[in-house]
Coordinates of C-alpha atoms and ligand atoms in Angstrom, one line a residue:
X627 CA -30.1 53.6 -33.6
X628 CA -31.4 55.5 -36.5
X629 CA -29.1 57.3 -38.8
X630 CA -30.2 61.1 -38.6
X631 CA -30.3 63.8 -41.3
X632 CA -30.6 67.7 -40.4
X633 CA -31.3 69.8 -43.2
X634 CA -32.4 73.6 -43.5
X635 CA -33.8 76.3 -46.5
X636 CA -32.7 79.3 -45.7
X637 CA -34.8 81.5 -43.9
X638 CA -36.4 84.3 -45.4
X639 CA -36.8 87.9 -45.2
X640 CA -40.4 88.5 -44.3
X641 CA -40.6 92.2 -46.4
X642 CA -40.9 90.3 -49.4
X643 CA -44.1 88.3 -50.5
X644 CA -43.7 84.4 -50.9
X645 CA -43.0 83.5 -54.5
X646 CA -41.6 80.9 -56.3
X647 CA -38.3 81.4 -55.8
X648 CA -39.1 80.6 -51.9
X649 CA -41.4 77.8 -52.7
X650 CA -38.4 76.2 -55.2
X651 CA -35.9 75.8 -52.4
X652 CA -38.0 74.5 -49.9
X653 CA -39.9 72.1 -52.1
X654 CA -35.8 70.5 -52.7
X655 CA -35.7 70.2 -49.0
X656 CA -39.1 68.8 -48.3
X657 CA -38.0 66.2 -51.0
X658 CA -35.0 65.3 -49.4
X659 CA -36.4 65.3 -46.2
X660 CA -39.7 62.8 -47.0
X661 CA -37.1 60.8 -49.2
X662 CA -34.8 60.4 -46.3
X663 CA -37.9 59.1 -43.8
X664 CA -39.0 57.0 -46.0
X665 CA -35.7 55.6 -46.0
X666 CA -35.6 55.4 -42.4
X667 CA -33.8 58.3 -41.4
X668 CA -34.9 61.0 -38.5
X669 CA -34.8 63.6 -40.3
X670 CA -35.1 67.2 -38.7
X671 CA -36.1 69.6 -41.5
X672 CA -36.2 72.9 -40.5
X673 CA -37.5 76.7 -42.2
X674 CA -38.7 79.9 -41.0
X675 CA -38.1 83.5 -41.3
X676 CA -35.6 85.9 -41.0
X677 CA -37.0 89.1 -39.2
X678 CA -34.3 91.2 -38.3
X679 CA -32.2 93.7 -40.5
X680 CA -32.4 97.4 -42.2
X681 CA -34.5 96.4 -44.6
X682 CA -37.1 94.7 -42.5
X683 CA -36.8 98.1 -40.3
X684 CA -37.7 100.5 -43.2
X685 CA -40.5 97.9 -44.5
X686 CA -42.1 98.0 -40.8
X687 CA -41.9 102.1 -41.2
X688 CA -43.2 102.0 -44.1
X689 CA -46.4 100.0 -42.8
X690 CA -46.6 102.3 -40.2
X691 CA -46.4 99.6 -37.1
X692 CA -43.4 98.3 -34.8
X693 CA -40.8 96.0 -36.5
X694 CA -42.3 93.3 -34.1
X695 CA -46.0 93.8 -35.3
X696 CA -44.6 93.7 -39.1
X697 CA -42.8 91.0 -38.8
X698 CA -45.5 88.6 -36.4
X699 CA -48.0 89.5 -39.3
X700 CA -45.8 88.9 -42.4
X701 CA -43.9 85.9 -41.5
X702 CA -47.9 83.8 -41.4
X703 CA -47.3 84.3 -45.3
X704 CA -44.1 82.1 -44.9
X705 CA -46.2 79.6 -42.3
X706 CA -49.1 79.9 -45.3
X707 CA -47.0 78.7 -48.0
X708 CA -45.4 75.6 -45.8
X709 CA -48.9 74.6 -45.6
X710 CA -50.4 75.4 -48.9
X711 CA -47.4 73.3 -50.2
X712 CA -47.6 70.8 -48.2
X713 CA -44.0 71.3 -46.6
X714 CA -43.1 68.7 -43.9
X715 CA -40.8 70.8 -42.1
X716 CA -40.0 69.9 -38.8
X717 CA -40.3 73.3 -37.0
X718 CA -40.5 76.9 -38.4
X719 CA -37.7 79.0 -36.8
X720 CA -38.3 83.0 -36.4
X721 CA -35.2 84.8 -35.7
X722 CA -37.8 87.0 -33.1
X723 CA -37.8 84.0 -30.9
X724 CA -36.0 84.7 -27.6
X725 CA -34.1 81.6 -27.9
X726 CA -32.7 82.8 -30.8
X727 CA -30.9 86.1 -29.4
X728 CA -29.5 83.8 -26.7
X729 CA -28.2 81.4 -29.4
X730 CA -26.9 84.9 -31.5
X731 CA -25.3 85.9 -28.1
X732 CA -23.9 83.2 -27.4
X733 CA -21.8 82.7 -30.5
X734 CA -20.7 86.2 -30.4
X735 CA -19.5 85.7 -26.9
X736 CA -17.6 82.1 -28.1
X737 CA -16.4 84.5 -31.3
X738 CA -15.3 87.7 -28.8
X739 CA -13.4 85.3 -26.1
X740 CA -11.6 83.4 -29.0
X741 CA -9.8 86.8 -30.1
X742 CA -11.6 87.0 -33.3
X743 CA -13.6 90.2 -33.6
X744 CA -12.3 94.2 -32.5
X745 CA -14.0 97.4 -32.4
X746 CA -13.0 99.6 -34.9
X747 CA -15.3 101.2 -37.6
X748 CA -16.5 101.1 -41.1
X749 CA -16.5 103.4 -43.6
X750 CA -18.1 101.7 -47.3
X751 CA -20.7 101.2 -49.3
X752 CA -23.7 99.2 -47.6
X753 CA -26.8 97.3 -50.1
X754 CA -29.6 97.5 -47.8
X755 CA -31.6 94.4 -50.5
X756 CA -29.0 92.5 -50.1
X757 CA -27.7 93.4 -46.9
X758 CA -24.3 93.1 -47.9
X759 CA -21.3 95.4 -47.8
X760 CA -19.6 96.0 -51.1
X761 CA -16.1 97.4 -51.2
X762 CA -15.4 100.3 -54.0
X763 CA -13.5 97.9 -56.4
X764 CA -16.8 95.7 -56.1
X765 CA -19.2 98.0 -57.2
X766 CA -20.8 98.0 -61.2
X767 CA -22.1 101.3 -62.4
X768 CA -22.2 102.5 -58.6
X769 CA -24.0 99.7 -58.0
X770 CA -24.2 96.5 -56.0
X771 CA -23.0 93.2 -58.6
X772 CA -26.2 92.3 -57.9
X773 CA -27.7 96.0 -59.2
X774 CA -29.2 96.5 -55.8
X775 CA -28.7 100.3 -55.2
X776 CA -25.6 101.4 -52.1
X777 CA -25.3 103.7 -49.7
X778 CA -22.6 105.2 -48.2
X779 CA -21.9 103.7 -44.3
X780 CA -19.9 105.1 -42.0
X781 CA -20.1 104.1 -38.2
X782 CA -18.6 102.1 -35.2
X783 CA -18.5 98.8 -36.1
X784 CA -17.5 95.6 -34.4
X785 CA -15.2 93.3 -36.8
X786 CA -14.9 89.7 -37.4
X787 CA -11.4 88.4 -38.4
X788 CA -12.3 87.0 -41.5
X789 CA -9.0 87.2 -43.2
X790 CA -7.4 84.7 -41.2
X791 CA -9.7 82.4 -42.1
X792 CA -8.1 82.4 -46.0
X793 CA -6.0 78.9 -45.7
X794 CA -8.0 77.0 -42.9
X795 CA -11.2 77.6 -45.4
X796 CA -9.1 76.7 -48.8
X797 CA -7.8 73.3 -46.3
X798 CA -11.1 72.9 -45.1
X799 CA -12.3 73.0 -49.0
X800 CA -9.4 70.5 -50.0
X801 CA -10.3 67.8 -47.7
X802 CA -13.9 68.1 -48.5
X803 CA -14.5 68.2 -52.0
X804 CA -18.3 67.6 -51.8
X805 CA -18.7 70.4 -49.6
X806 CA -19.9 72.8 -51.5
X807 CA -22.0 71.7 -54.7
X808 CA -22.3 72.0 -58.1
X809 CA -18.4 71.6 -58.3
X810 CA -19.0 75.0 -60.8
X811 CA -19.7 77.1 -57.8
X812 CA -17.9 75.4 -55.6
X813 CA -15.3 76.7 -58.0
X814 CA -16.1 80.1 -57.9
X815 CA -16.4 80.0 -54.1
X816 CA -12.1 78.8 -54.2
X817 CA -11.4 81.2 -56.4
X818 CA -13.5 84.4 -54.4
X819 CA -11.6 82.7 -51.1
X820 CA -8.1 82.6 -52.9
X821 CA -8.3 86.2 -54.0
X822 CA -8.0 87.0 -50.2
X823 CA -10.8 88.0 -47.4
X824 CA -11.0 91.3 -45.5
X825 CA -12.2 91.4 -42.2
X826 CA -15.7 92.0 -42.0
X827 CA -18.2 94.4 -40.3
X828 CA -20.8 92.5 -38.1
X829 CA -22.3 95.1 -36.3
X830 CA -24.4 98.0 -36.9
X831 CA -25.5 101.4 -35.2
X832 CA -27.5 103.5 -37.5
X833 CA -30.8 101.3 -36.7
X834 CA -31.6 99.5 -34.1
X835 CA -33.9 96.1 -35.7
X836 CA -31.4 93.6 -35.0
X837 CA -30.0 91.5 -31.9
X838 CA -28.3 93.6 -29.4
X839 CA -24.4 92.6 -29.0
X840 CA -23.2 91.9 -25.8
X841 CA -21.7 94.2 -23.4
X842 CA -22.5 97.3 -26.1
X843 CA -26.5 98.0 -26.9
X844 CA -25.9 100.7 -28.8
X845 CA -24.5 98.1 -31.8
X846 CA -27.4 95.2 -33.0
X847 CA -25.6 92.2 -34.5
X848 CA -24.9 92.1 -38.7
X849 CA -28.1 90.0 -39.9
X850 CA -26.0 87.6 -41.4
X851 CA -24.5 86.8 -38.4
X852 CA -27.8 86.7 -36.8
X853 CA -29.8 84.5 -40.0
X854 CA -27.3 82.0 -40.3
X855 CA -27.1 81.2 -36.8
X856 CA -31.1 80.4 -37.0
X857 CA -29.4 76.7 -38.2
X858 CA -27.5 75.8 -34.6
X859 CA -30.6 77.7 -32.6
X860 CA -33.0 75.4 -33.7
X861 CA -30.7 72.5 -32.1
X862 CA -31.0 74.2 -28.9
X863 CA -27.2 74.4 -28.1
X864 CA -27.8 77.3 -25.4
X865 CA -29.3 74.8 -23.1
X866 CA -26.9 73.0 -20.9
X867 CA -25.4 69.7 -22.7
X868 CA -28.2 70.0 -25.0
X869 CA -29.3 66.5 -26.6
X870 CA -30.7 68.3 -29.7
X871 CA -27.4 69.7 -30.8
X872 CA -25.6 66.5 -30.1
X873 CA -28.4 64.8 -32.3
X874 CA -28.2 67.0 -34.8
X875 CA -25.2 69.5 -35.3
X876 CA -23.7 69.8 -37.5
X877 CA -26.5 70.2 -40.1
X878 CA -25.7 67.4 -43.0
X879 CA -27.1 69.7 -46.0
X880 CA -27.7 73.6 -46.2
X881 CA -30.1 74.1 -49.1
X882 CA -29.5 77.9 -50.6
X883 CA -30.4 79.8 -53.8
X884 CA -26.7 80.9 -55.7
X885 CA -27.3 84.2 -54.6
X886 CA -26.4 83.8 -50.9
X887 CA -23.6 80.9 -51.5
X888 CA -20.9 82.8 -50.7
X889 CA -22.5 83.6 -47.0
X890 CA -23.0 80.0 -46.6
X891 CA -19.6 78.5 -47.7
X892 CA -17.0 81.0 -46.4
X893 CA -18.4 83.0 -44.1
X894 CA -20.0 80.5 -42.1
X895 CA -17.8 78.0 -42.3
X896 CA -15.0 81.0 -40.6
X897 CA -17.5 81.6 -37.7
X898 CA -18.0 78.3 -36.7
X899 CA -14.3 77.4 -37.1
X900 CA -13.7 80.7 -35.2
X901 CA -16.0 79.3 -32.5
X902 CA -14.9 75.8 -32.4
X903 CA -18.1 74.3 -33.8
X904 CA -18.4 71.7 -36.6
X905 CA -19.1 72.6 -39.9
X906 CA -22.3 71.5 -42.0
X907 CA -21.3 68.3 -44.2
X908 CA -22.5 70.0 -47.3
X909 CA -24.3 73.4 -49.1
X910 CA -26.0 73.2 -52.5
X911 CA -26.7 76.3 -54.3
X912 CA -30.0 76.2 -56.6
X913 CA -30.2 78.3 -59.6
X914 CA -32.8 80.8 -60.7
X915 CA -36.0 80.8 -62.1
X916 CA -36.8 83.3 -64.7
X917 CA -40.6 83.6 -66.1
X918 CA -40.9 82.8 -70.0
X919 CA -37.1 84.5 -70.3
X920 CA -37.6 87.2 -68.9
X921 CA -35.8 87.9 -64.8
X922 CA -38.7 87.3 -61.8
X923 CA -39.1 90.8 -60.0
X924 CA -41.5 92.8 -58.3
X925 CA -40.9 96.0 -60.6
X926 CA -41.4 94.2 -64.3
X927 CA -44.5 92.6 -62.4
X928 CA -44.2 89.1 -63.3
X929 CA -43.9 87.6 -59.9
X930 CA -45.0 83.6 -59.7
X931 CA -46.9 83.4 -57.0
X932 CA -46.6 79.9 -56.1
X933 CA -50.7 79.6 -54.6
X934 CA -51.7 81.0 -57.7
X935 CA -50.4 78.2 -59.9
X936 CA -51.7 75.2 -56.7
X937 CA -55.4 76.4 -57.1
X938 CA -55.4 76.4 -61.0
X939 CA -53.4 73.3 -61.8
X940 CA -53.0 70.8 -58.7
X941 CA -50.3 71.3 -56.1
X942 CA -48.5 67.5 -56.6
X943 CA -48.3 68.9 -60.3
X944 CA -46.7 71.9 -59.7
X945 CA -44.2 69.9 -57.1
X946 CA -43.3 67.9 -60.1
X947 CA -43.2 70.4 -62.4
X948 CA -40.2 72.5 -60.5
X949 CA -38.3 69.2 -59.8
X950 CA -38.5 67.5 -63.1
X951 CA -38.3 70.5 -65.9
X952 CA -34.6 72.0 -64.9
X953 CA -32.0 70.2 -63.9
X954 CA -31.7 70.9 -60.2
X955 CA -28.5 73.6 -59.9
X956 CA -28.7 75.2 -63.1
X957 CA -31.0 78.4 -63.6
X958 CA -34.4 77.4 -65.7
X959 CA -37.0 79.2 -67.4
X960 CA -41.1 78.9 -66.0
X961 CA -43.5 78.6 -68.8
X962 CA -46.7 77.4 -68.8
X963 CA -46.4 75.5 -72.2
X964 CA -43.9 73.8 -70.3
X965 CA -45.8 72.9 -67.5
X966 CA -48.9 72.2 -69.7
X967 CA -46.9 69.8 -71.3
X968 CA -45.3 67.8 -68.4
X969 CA -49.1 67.6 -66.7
X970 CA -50.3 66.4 -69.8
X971 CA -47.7 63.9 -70.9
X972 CA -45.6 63.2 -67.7
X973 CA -48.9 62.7 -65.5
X974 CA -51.9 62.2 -67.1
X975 CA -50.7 60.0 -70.0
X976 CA -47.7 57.8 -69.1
X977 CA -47.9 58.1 -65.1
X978 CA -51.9 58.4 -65.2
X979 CA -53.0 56.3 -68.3
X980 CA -50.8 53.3 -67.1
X981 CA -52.5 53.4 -63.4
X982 CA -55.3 53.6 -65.0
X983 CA -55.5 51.1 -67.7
X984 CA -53.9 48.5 -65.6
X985 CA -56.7 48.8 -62.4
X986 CA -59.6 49.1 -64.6
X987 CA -58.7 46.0 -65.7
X988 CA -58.1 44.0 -62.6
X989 CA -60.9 45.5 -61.5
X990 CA -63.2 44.2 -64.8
X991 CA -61.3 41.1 -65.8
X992 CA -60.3 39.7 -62.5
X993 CA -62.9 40.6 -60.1
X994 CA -61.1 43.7 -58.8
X995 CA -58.4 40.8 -57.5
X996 CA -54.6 42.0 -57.3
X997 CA -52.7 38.9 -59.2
X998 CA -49.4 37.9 -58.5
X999 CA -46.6 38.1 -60.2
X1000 CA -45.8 35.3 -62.5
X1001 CA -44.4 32.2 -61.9
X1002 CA -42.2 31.6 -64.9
X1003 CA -41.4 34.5 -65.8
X1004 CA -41.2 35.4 -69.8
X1005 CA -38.1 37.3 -71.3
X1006 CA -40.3 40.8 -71.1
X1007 CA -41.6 39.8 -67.3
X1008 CA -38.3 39.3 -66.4
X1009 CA -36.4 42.3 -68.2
X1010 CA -39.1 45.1 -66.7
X1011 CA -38.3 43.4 -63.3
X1012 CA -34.7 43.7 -63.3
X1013 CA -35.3 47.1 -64.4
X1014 CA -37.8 48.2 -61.7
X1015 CA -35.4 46.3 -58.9
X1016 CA -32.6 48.6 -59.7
X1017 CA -34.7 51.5 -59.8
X1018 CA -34.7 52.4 -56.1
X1019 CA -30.7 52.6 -55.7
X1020 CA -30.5 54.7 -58.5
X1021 CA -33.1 57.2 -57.5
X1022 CA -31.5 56.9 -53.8
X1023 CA -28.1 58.0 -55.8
X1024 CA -29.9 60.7 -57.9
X1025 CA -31.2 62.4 -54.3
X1026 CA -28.2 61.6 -52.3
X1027 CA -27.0 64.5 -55.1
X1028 CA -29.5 66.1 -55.0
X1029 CA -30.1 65.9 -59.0
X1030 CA -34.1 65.8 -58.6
X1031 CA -34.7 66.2 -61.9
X1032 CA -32.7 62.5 -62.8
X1033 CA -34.0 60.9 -60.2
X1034 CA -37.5 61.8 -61.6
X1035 CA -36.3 60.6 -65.2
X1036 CA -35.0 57.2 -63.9
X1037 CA -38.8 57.0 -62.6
X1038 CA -40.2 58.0 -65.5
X1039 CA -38.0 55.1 -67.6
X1040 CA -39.2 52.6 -66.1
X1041 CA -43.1 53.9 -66.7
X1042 CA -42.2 54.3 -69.9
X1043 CA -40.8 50.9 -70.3
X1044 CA -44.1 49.8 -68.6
X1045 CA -46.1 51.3 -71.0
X1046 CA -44.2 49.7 -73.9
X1047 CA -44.5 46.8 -72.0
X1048 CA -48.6 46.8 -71.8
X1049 CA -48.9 48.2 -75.2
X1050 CA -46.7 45.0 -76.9
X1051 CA -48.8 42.4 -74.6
X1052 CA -52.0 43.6 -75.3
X1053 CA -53.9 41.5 -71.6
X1054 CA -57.0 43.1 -73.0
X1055 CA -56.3 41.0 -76.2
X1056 CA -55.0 38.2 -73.5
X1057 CA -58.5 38.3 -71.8
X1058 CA -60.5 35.9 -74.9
X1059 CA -57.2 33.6 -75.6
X1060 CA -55.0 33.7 -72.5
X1061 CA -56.7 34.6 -69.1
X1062 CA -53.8 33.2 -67.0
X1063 CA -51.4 35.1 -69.1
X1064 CA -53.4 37.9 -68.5
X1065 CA -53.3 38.1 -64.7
X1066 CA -49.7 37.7 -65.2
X1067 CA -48.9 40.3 -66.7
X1068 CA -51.0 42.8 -64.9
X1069 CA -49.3 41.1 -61.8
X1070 CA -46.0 42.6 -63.4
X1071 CA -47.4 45.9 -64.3
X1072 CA -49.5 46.1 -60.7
X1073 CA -45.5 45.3 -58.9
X1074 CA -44.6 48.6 -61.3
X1075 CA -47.0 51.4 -60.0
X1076 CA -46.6 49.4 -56.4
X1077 CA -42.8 50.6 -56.6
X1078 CA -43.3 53.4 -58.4
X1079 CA -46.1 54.9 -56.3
X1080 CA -44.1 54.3 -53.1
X1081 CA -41.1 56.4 -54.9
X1082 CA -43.0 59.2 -55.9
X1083 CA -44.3 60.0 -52.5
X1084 CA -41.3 62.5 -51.5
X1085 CA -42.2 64.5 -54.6
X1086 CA -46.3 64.0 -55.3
X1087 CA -47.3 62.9 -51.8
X1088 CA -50.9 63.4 -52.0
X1089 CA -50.8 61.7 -55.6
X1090 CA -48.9 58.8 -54.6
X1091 CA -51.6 58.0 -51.7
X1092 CA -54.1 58.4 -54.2
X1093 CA -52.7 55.4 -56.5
X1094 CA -51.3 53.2 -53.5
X1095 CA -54.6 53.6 -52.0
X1096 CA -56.1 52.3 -55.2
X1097 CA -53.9 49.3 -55.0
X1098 CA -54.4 48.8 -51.5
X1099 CA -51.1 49.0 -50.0
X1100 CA -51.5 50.2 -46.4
X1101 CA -50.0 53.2 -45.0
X1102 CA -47.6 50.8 -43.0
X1103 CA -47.0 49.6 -45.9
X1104 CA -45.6 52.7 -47.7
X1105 CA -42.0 52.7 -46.5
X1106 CA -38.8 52.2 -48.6
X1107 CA -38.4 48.6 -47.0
X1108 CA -41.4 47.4 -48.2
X1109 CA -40.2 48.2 -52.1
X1110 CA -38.5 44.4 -52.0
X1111 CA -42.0 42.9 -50.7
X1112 CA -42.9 41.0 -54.0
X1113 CA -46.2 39.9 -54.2
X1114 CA -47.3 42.2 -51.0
X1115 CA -50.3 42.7 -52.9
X1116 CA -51.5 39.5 -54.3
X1117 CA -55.5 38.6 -53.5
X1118 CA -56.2 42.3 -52.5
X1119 CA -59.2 43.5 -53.8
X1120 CA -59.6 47.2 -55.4
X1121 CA -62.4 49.0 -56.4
X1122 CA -63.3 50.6 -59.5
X1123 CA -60.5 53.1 -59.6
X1124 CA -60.2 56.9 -61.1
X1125 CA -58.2 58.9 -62.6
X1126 CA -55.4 61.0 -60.5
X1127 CA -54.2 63.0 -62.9
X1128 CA -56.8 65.5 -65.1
X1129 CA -55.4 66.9 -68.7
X1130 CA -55.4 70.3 -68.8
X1131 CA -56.8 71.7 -72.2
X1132 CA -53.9 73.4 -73.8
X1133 CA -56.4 75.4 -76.3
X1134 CA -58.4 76.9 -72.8
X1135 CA -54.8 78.8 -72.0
X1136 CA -54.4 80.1 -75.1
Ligands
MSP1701 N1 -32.8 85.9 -45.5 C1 -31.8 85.5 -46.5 C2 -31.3 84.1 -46.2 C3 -30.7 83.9 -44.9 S1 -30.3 82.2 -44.6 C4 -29.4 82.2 -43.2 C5 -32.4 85.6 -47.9 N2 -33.7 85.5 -48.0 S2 -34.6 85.6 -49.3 O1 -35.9 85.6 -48.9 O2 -34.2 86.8 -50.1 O3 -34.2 84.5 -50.3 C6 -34.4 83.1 -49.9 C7 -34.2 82.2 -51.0 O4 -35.1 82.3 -52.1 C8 -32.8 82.2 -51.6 O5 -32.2 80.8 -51.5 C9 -33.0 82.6 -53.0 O6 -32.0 82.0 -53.9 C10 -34.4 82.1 -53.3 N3 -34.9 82.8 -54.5 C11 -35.4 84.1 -54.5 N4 -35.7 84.3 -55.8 C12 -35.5 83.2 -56.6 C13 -35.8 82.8 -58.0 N5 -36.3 83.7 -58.9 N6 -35.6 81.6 -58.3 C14 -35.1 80.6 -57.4 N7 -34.8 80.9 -56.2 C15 -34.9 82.2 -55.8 O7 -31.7 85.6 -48.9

């Protein structure tokens, strides 16, 4: 049986444009998920929208149509950008889906027979962008922490009994110390746990966008409640002894922005323990992207837009520019010197040039015929071997961290040992004293974009086909097995190749 791996982005709110911010964390998914195919997994990968909630409700008024009619048209932007980015998510959840109130139902039913939520009601301050509640202590300058603007709440309200769920959360954290990662947040999230938990509102009455709870209409279900049951929903775990969810649940990583980590590590983690499900295996929290310094938002205008950047510099290029340039979990800057410079030098010189320079010469000097590697191997043969054989279990470590941004850098040692490599043996010198010699070497350097090419596919797929087309390794051929096939390549013919990566003139941007 094949292992599995489940893994979700968080769904978003449809009022908001896609930007980059929504491209970033699904991009670290996508990665993981093609990453984990290729390494034989089956890999359910799962994204979508979150549609219900105030702030979708006023967005809708504002529009002038139905919630429904807002949402159905603004959650194609979402679909857009899985495709424009090439996103192989296995489905695309919508909280709108019937199948979704019956999963939201469902749990609050498992939450309500358990003893774990009362009817009472809440008097506090409410952040409609964040849809959060903030207690007085909480607030900054009458302000959210995050300076979303409050309003004063006070209605019926269902409860959740959230402070019970103090020591079984701070257990739960002690015997899974991975669980929640960077260990800095995870940090943060022990100590916000520690400080105690108050029981928490998870129904509303003053609109009525939202799932209905059970046995009382008049209150629809906290959005949080409802969003972060889109992850179990998708596993079908309504239906009857549902294969899905024994397949699948629990979810093995929860990819999430730092913003909404504490919703994902401790109050998720109470209402599945309050409804005796299992518990993801792990939740990484992403930093934030600012544009050249300055903080991404709609009001100082300078909002990436993620298609913008695709249709001016290449989409593979972009996909390696947000995974290489900061180191996956910390916040980064976005500046396009920056990604001028990783096109320029990361792409088209050392991944590019080398691709290039070593097929144009097979293709001249050898009849277009793939050599082998060599027999009796030199010192340099055999040191940029050893190097490219260890390659694939430390990029498989890198990922398994999700640290992107070294798994990219271990790739890009070994190309750049592969250029020293062709630049110190010289086969176009090789070519009027040496022909054998020659084909050796480019028989090494040919086994280097083989392996390389096949590892770059989770992060530049349309690239990597490109230059594993050029060498002729079949699409069966393109799976992590095959990067121990030595010499897979040997007699293939290739035609005259080209370029896969374009420089971008730096003096055009100016
Ligand atoms: N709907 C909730 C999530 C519910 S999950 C059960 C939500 N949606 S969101 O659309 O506001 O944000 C989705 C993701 O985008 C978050 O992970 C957030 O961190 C990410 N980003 C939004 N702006 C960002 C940047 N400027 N940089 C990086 N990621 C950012 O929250």
């Amino acid at each position: 049986m094949k292992k599995r791996y489940y893994i979700t982005t968080p769904i978003y709110y449809v009022n908001d444009n896609p930007h980059i911010g929504h491209a970033y964390t699904t991009l670290a998914c996508d990665v993981l998920a093609r990453f984990k195919r290729l390494d034989d997994y089956e890999v359910m990968f799962l994204t979508g929208t979150d549609e219900h909630g105030q702030k979708v409700q006023i967005a809708a008024n504002k529009a002038g149509v139905s919630p429904q009619e807002f949402t159905d048209k603004v959650s194609k932007n979402f679909l857009y950008l899985t495709e424009k980015m090439n996103f192989s998510n296995d489905y695309f959840i919508r909280t709108t889906e019937p199948r979704h109130y019956e999963s939201c139902q469902k749990i609050w039913q498992k939450l309500m027979d358990n003893g774990h939520i009362t009817l009472s009601a809440y008097s506090g301050w409410y952040s409609v962008r964040d849809e959060a509640f903030f207690a007085e202590s909480e607030l900054i300058d009458g302000k959210a922490p995050t300076g979303a603007p409050v309003e004063w709440v006070e209605e019926p309200s269902y409860f959740f009994d959230l402070s019970k769920w103090q020591q079984p959360l701070l257990d739960f954290y002690e015997k899974n110390p991975d669980f929640v990662a960077p260990a800095s947040r995870f940090n943060e999230i022990k100590r916000f746990v520690e400080g105690g938990l108050k029981d928490l509102s998870i129904s509303r009455t003053t609109f009525d966008w939202g799932v209905p709870v059970p046995g009382d209409p008049e209150h629809v279900m906290y959005v949080w409640l409802d969003a972060l049951t889109n992850y179990i929903t998708a596993t079908n775990w309504t239906e009857p002894n549902s294969e899905d969810f024994k397949n699948w649940w629990p979810a093995d990583l929860h990819m999430v922005g730092k913003d909404i980590l504490r919703f994902h590590a401790v109050y998720w983690p109470a209402f599945l323990m309050a409804a005796e499900l299992d518990l993801p295996s792990r939740i990484f929290a992403h930093g934030w992207w600012t544009n050249e310094g300055e903080k991404i938002s709609k009001s100082l205008g300078n909002v990436i837009d993620p298609i913008t950047l695709i249709d001016k510099y290449g989409l593979d290029q972009i996909r390696y520019f947000l995974m290489r340039e900061v180191p996956f979990g910390r916040d980064g800057d976005f500046s396009q010197s920056a990604l001028l410079h990783r096109i320029n030098s990361d792409l088209a010189n050392d991944l590019g040039n080398l691709s290039q320079r070593v097929l144009s010469q097979i293709f001249k000097n050898l009849d277009g015929k793939i050599p082998s590697l060599p027999i009796n191997l030199l010192d340099d043969d055999a040191s940029l071997l050893a190097m490219l054989k260890e390659l694939p279990d430390k990029v498989r470590a890198q990922i398994d961290n999700q640290s992107f941004h070294d798994a990219l850098r271990q790739i890009w040692n070994v190309i750049a040992e592969a250029n020293r490599y062709v630049d110190k043996q010289a086969p176009w010198a090789l070519k009027k004293t040496d022909t054998d010699r020659m084909a050796d070497v480019l028989g090494v350097l040919v086994e280097v974009i083989r392996c390389v090419g096949l590892l770059t596919q989770p992060f530049m797929p349309d690239a990597s086909a490109k230059i594993l087309g050029q060498i002729k390794v079949n699409e069966s051929e393109r799976t992590f097995v095959h990067l121990s096939d030595v010499n897979l390549l040997s007699g293939r013919i290739i035609e005259k190749p080209e370029g896969v990566f374009p420089r971008h003139q730096i003096a055009e941007e100016g």
